[in-house]
Amino acid sequence: MQFNTYTTAGAIVAAELVNQPSASAAWMSDLLERYKIYRPTLDQAAAEELRDWADGLRLAFETTGAEQAAAVDALFVAADCRPRLVTHDDLPYHLHYAPLDAKVTTRVKALTTAGLAQVIADGAAGRLGCCTREGCDIVFVDTSRNGRRAFCSVRCANAVNVRRHRARRRYGDPVPASGR
Ligand SMILES: [Zn+2]
Ligand SMILES: [Zn+2]
């Protein structure tokens, strides 16, 4: 699947918002700018609205199957998503998920929802995930080749590997030669 499209950028923006629950308006504006969101500047009230929105987005990463699909479908309703065929800044006509003159919060809600929905509709629902290290709740869009990412970071993967290694030693099982 293609992860570099404007639509799946919506899923990645969703993960970033979930992972920064107390992000400032400036941080969010930077994030949106980085993903080339149209008119990305937020004020304090807009940032507050998106922090609330991120609570709902988390479900898309922490559930699977029908529950996950229902959660994302409900986001479409909550976001009041209205796809439009638009052009701006001399770009060719392309899809937006809210009108150009909609508030930035409306546009980001619609885009994050559409991004998550697109990943699921492309048969890649399992790529919306949450770190499996106990105590870590960082979410991600798994863009790896094999799509088997289990941890948010090398740090979490190492922490779990070290713990497994110690558990094996404790129970007297042979430790592989690699020492991991
Ligand atoms: Zn555009
Ligand atoms: Zn983690």
PDB file of C-alpha atoms and ligand atoms in Angstrom:
ATOM      1  CA  MET A   1       0.000   0.000   0.000  1.00  0.00           C
ATOM      2  CA  GLN A   2       1.021   3.601  -0.620  1.00  0.00           C
ATOM      3  CA  PHE A   3       1.689   5.532   2.552  1.00  0.00           C
ATOM      4  CA  ASN A   4       2.883   8.760   1.031  1.00  0.00           C
ATOM      5  CA  THR A   5      -0.413   9.987  -0.347  1.00  0.00           C
ATOM      6  CA  TYR A   6      -2.284  12.992   0.970  1.00  0.00           C
ATOM      7  CA  THR A   7      -5.026  10.744   2.321  1.00  0.00           C
ATOM      8  CA  THR A   8      -2.846   8.367   4.318  1.00  0.00           C
ATOM      9  CA  ALA A   9      -1.007  11.423   5.627  1.00  0.00           C
ATOM     10  CA  GLY A  10      -4.292  11.913   7.475  1.00  0.00           C
ATOM     11  CA  ALA A  11      -3.724   8.618   9.328  1.00  0.00           C
ATOM     12  CA  ILE A  12      -0.182   9.622  10.241  1.00  0.00           C
ATOM     13  CA  VAL A  13      -1.354  13.040  11.455  1.00  0.00           C
ATOM     14  CA  ALA A  14      -3.975  11.178  13.527  1.00  0.00           C
ATOM     15  CA  ALA A  15      -1.257   9.080  15.206  1.00  0.00           C
ATOM     16  CA  GLU A  16       0.856  12.181  15.908  1.00  0.00           C
ATOM     17  CA  LEU A  17      -2.091  13.969  17.536  1.00  0.00           C
ATOM     18  CA  VAL A  18      -2.904  10.934  19.699  1.00  0.00           C
ATOM     19  CA  ASN A  19       0.724  10.726  20.840  1.00  0.00           C
ATOM     20  CA  GLN A  20       0.920  14.389  21.883  1.00  0.00           C
ATOM     21  CA  PRO A  21      -2.099  14.772  24.156  1.00  0.00           C
ATOM     22  CA  SER A  22      -0.927  18.119  25.526  1.00  0.00           C
ATOM     23  CA  ALA A  23       0.534  19.570  22.343  1.00  0.00           C
ATOM     24  CA  SER A  24       0.552  23.353  21.980  1.00  0.00           C
ATOM     25  CA  ALA A  25      -1.126  25.211  19.140  1.00  0.00           C
ATOM     26  CA  ALA A  26       2.319  25.998  17.702  1.00  0.00           C
ATOM     27  CA  TRP A  27       3.376  22.333  17.735  1.00  0.00           C
ATOM     28  CA  MET A  28       0.152  21.299  16.007  1.00  0.00           C
ATOM     29  CA  SER A  29       0.471  24.025  13.385  1.00  0.00           C
ATOM     30  CA  ASP A  30       4.008  22.789  12.631  1.00  0.00           C
ATOM     31  CA  LEU A  31       2.759  19.223  12.354  1.00  0.00           C
ATOM     32  CA  LEU A  32       0.010  20.209   9.910  1.00  0.00           C
ATOM     33  CA  GLU A  33       2.430  22.322   7.921  1.00  0.00           C
ATOM     34  CA  ARG A  34       4.856  19.396   7.657  1.00  0.00           C
ATOM     35  CA  TYR A  35       2.087  17.251   6.166  1.00  0.00           C
ATOM     36  CA  LYS A  36       1.114  20.051   3.787  1.00  0.00           C
ATOM     37  CA  ILE A  37      -2.307  20.628   5.261  1.00  0.00           C
ATOM     38  CA  TYR A  38      -4.029  23.594   3.653  1.00  0.00           C
ATOM     39  CA  ARG A  39      -3.938  26.707   5.908  1.00  0.00           C
ATOM     40  CA  PRO A  40      -2.508  24.864   8.911  1.00  0.00           C
ATOM     41  CA  THR A  41      -2.428  27.629  11.523  1.00  0.00           C
ATOM     42  CA  LEU A  42      -4.310  26.998  14.756  1.00  0.00           C
ATOM     43  CA  ASP A  43      -5.199  29.258  17.640  1.00  0.00           C
ATOM     44  CA  GLN A  44      -5.542  28.097  21.268  1.00  0.00           C
ATOM     45  CA  ALA A  45      -9.223  27.241  20.937  1.00  0.00           C
ATOM     46  CA  ALA A  46      -8.595  25.171  17.818  1.00  0.00           C
ATOM     47  CA  ALA A  47      -5.743  23.298  19.529  1.00  0.00           C
ATOM     48  CA  GLU A  48      -8.025  22.514  22.461  1.00  0.00           C
ATOM     49  CA  GLU A  49     -10.660  21.180  20.065  1.00  0.00           C
ATOM     50  CA  LEU A  50      -8.108  18.917  18.358  1.00  0.00           C
ATOM     51  CA  ARG A  51      -6.778  17.624  21.685  1.00  0.00           C
ATOM     52  CA  ASP A  52     -10.334  16.468  22.443  1.00  0.00           C
ATOM     53  CA  TRP A  53     -10.642  15.031  18.963  1.00  0.00           C
ATOM     54  CA  ALA A  54      -7.473  12.971  19.472  1.00  0.00           C
ATOM     55  CA  ASP A  55      -9.162  11.071  22.327  1.00  0.00           C
ATOM     56  CA  GLY A  56     -11.588   9.599  19.800  1.00  0.00           C
ATOM     57  CA  LEU A  57      -8.855   8.919  17.259  1.00  0.00           C
ATOM     58  CA  ARG A  58      -7.051   6.671  19.746  1.00  0.00           C
ATOM     59  CA  LEU A  59      -9.788   4.038  19.386  1.00  0.00           C
ATOM     60  CA  ALA A  60      -8.811   3.472  15.759  1.00  0.00           C
ATOM     61  CA  PHE A  61      -5.378   2.301  16.910  1.00  0.00           C
ATOM     62  CA  GLU A  62      -6.359   0.342  20.012  1.00  0.00           C
ATOM     63  CA  THR A  63      -9.201  -1.735  18.581  1.00  0.00           C
ATOM     64  CA  THR A  64      -9.385  -4.249  15.739  1.00  0.00           C
ATOM     65  CA  GLY A  65     -11.925  -5.792  13.388  1.00  0.00           C
ATOM     66  CA  ALA A  66     -15.541  -4.696  13.471  1.00  0.00           C
ATOM     67  CA  GLU A  67     -14.972  -2.586  16.579  1.00  0.00           C
ATOM     68  CA  GLN A  68     -12.210  -0.632  14.848  1.00  0.00           C
ATOM     69  CA  ALA A  69     -14.272  -0.156  11.685  1.00  0.00           C
ATOM     70  CA  ALA A  70     -17.271   1.042  13.696  1.00  0.00           C
ATOM     71  CA  ALA A  71     -15.083   3.477  15.636  1.00  0.00           C
ATOM     72  CA  VAL A  72     -13.714   5.026  12.450  1.00  0.00           C
ATOM     73  CA  ASP A  73     -17.124   5.077  10.795  1.00  0.00           C
ATOM     74  CA  ALA A  74     -18.454   6.973  13.810  1.00  0.00           C
ATOM     75  CA  LEU A  75     -15.633   9.485  13.382  1.00  0.00           C
ATOM     76  CA  PHE A  76     -16.931  10.245   9.874  1.00  0.00           C
ATOM     77  CA  VAL A  77     -20.253  11.298  11.374  1.00  0.00           C
ATOM     78  CA  ALA A  78     -18.614  13.247  14.200  1.00  0.00           C
ATOM     79  CA  ALA A  79     -16.244  14.987  11.768  1.00  0.00           C
ATOM     80  CA  ASP A  80     -19.076  15.961   9.440  1.00  0.00           C
ATOM     81  CA  CYS A  81     -16.833  14.804   6.607  1.00  0.00           C
ATOM     82  CA  ARG A  82     -17.863  16.281   3.233  1.00  0.00           C
ATOM     83  CA  PRO A  83     -15.495  15.358   0.428  1.00  0.00           C
ATOM     84  CA  ARG A  84     -14.867  18.085  -2.140  1.00  0.00           C
ATOM     85  CA  LEU A  85     -12.987  18.298  -5.389  1.00  0.00           C
ATOM     86  CA  VAL A  86     -10.888  21.442  -5.048  1.00  0.00           C
ATOM     87  CA  THR A  87      -8.010  23.424  -6.444  1.00  0.00           C
ATOM     88  CA  HIS A  88      -5.860  26.053  -4.725  1.00  0.00           C
ATOM     89  CA  ASP A  89      -2.359  27.465  -5.089  1.00  0.00           C
ATOM     90  CA  ASP A  90      -2.303  26.430  -8.767  1.00  0.00           C
ATOM     91  CA  LEU A  91      -2.524  22.742  -7.856  1.00  0.00           C
ATOM     92  CA  PRO A  92      -4.407  20.270 -10.027  1.00  0.00           C
ATOM     93  CA  TYR A  93      -7.893  19.350  -8.831  1.00  0.00           C
ATOM     94  CA  HIS A  94      -7.663  17.011  -5.843  1.00  0.00           C
ATOM     95  CA  LEU A  95      -9.771  15.667  -2.995  1.00  0.00           C
ATOM     96  CA  HIS A  96     -10.254  17.463   0.277  1.00  0.00           C
ATOM     97  CA  TYR A  97     -12.511  16.059   2.965  1.00  0.00           C
ATOM     98  CA  ALA A  98     -14.066  19.383   3.922  1.00  0.00           C
ATOM     99  CA  PRO A  99     -14.643  22.612   1.966  1.00  0.00           C
ATOM    100  CA  LEU A 100     -11.632  24.923   1.567  1.00  0.00           C
ATOM    101  CA  ASP A 101     -13.283  27.640   3.660  1.00  0.00           C
ATOM    102  CA  ALA A 102     -14.088  25.295   6.561  1.00  0.00           C
ATOM    103  CA  LYS A 103     -12.342  25.907   9.886  1.00  0.00           C
ATOM    104  CA  VAL A 104      -8.943  24.228  10.280  1.00  0.00           C
ATOM    105  CA  THR A 105     -10.367  21.974  13.008  1.00  0.00           C
ATOM    106  CA  THR A 106     -13.171  20.797  10.714  1.00  0.00           C
ATOM    107  CA  ARG A 107     -10.685  20.092   7.942  1.00  0.00           C
ATOM    108  CA  VAL A 108      -8.281  18.214  10.208  1.00  0.00           C
ATOM    109  CA  LYS A 109     -11.069  16.126  11.729  1.00  0.00           C
ATOM    110  CA  ALA A 110     -12.249  15.168   8.254  1.00  0.00           C
ATOM    111  CA  LEU A 111      -8.748  14.425   6.961  1.00  0.00           C
ATOM    112  CA  THR A 112      -7.669  12.315   9.940  1.00  0.00           C
ATOM    113  CA  THR A 113     -10.870  10.291   9.666  1.00  0.00           C
ATOM    114  CA  ALA A 114     -10.514   9.807   5.923  1.00  0.00           C
ATOM    115  CA  GLY A 115      -6.892   8.734   6.360  1.00  0.00           C
ATOM    116  CA  LEU A 116      -7.735   6.098   8.947  1.00  0.00           C
ATOM    117  CA  ALA A 117     -10.704   4.895   6.899  1.00  0.00           C
ATOM    118  CA  GLN A 118      -8.557   4.635   3.781  1.00  0.00           C
ATOM    119  CA  VAL A 119      -5.988   2.430   5.537  1.00  0.00           C
ATOM    120  CA  ILE A 120      -8.789   0.092   6.661  1.00  0.00           C
ATOM    121  CA  ALA A 121     -10.548   0.137   3.288  1.00  0.00           C
ATOM    122  CA  ASP A 122      -7.242  -0.764   1.623  1.00  0.00           C
ATOM    123  CA  GLY A 123      -7.179  -3.973   3.677  1.00  0.00           C
ATOM    124  CA  ALA A 124      -4.428  -2.712   5.954  1.00  0.00           C
ATOM    125  CA  ALA A 125      -6.395  -2.286   9.197  1.00  0.00           C
ATOM    126  CA  GLY A 126      -3.681  -4.157  11.117  1.00  0.00           C
ATOM    127  CA  ARG A 127      -1.244  -1.378  10.307  1.00  0.00           C
ATOM    128  CA  LEU A 128      -2.998   0.930  12.754  1.00  0.00           C
ATOM    129  CA  GLY A 129      -1.392  -0.205  15.986  1.00  0.00           C
ATOM    130  CA  CYS A 130      -0.385   0.547  19.534  1.00  0.00           C
ATOM    131  CA  CYS A 131       2.963  -0.287  21.161  1.00  0.00           C
ATOM    132  CA  THR A 132       2.813  -3.733  22.796  1.00  0.00           C
ATOM    133  CA  ARG A 133       5.226  -2.896  25.623  1.00  0.00           C
ATOM    134  CA  GLU A 134       3.262  -2.883  28.848  1.00  0.00           C
ATOM    135  CA  GLY A 135       2.839   0.653  30.080  1.00  0.00           C
ATOM    136  CA  CYS A 136       3.487   2.287  26.701  1.00  0.00           C
ATOM    137  CA  ASP A 137       0.455   3.680  24.888  1.00  0.00           C
ATOM    138  CA  ILE A 138       2.134   5.226  21.858  1.00  0.00           C
ATOM    139  CA  VAL A 139       0.226   4.551  18.635  1.00  0.00           C
ATOM    140  CA  PHE A 140       1.552   4.296  15.089  1.00  0.00           C
ATOM    141  CA  VAL A 141       0.793   3.669  11.450  1.00  0.00           C
ATOM    142  CA  ASP A 142       2.981   0.721  10.540  1.00  0.00           C
ATOM    143  CA  THR A 143       4.616   1.677   7.248  1.00  0.00           C
ATOM    144  CA  SER A 144       7.199  -1.113   7.433  1.00  0.00           C
ATOM    145  CA  ARG A 145       7.570  -3.512   4.536  1.00  0.00           C
ATOM    146  CA  ASN A 146       6.237  -6.602   6.313  1.00  0.00           C
ATOM    147  CA  GLY A 147       3.680  -4.757   8.417  1.00  0.00           C
ATOM    148  CA  ARG A 148       4.586  -6.573  11.635  1.00  0.00           C
ATOM    149  CA  ARG A 149       5.642  -3.675  13.780  1.00  0.00           C
ATOM    150  CA  ALA A 150       4.905  -4.357  17.454  1.00  0.00           C
ATOM    151  CA  PHE A 151       6.666  -1.482  19.211  1.00  0.00           C
ATOM    152  CA  CYS A 152       6.649   2.285  18.946  1.00  0.00           C
ATOM    153  CA  SER A 153      10.429   2.528  19.091  1.00  0.00           C
ATOM    154  CA  VAL A 154      13.708   0.642  19.306  1.00  0.00           C
ATOM    155  CA  ARG A 155      13.766   1.648  22.953  1.00  0.00           C
ATOM    156  CA  CYS A 156      10.518  -0.207  23.741  1.00  0.00           C
ATOM    157  CA  ALA A 157      11.572  -3.229  21.642  1.00  0.00           C
ATOM    158  CA  ASN A 158      14.873  -3.439  23.530  1.00  0.00           C
ATOM    159  CA  ALA A 159      13.179  -3.103  26.911  1.00  0.00           C
ATOM    160  CA  VAL A 160      10.914  -6.067  26.118  1.00  0.00           C
ATOM    161  CA  ASN A 161      13.781  -8.143  24.700  1.00  0.00           C
ATOM    162  CA  VAL A 162      15.859  -7.606  27.819  1.00  0.00           C
ATOM    163  CA  ARG A 163      12.934  -8.663  29.979  1.00  0.00           C
ATOM    164  CA  ARG A 164      12.391 -11.822  27.895  1.00  0.00           C
ATOM    165  CA  HIS A 165      16.083 -12.626  28.063  1.00  0.00           C
ATOM    166  CA  ARG A 166      16.057 -12.376  31.868  1.00  0.00           C
ATOM    167  CA  ALA A 167      12.912 -14.504  32.106  1.00  0.00           C
ATOM    168  CA  ARG A 168      14.519 -17.232  29.983  1.00  0.00           C
ATOM    169  CA  ARG A 169      17.604 -17.258  32.168  1.00  0.00           C
ATOM    170  CA  ARG A 170      15.507 -17.476  35.285  1.00  0.00           C
ATOM    171  CA  TYR A 171      13.738 -20.572  33.990  1.00  0.00           C
ATOM    172  CA  GLY A 172      16.981 -22.177  32.839  1.00  0.00           C
ATOM    173  CA  ASP A 173      16.114 -22.193  29.134  1.00  0.00           C
ATOM    174  CA  PRO A 174      19.038 -21.974  26.762  1.00  0.00           C
ATOM    175  CA  VAL A 175      19.789 -18.448  25.633  1.00  0.00           C
ATOM    176  CA  PRO A 176      20.452 -18.142  21.895  1.00  0.00           C
ATOM    177  CA  ALA A 177      24.085 -17.590  20.905  1.00  0.00           C
ATOM    178  CA  SER A 178      23.310 -14.072  19.762  1.00  0.00           C
ATOM    179  CA  GLY A 179      22.915 -13.268  23.434  1.00  0.00           C
ATOM    180  CA  ARG A 180      19.565 -11.549  22.941  1.00  0.00           C
TER     181      ARG A 180
HETATM  182 ZN    ZN B   1      -5.283  20.801  -1.181  1.00  0.00          ZN
HETATM  183 ZN    ZN B   2       6.425   1.962  23.159  1.00  0.00          ZN
END
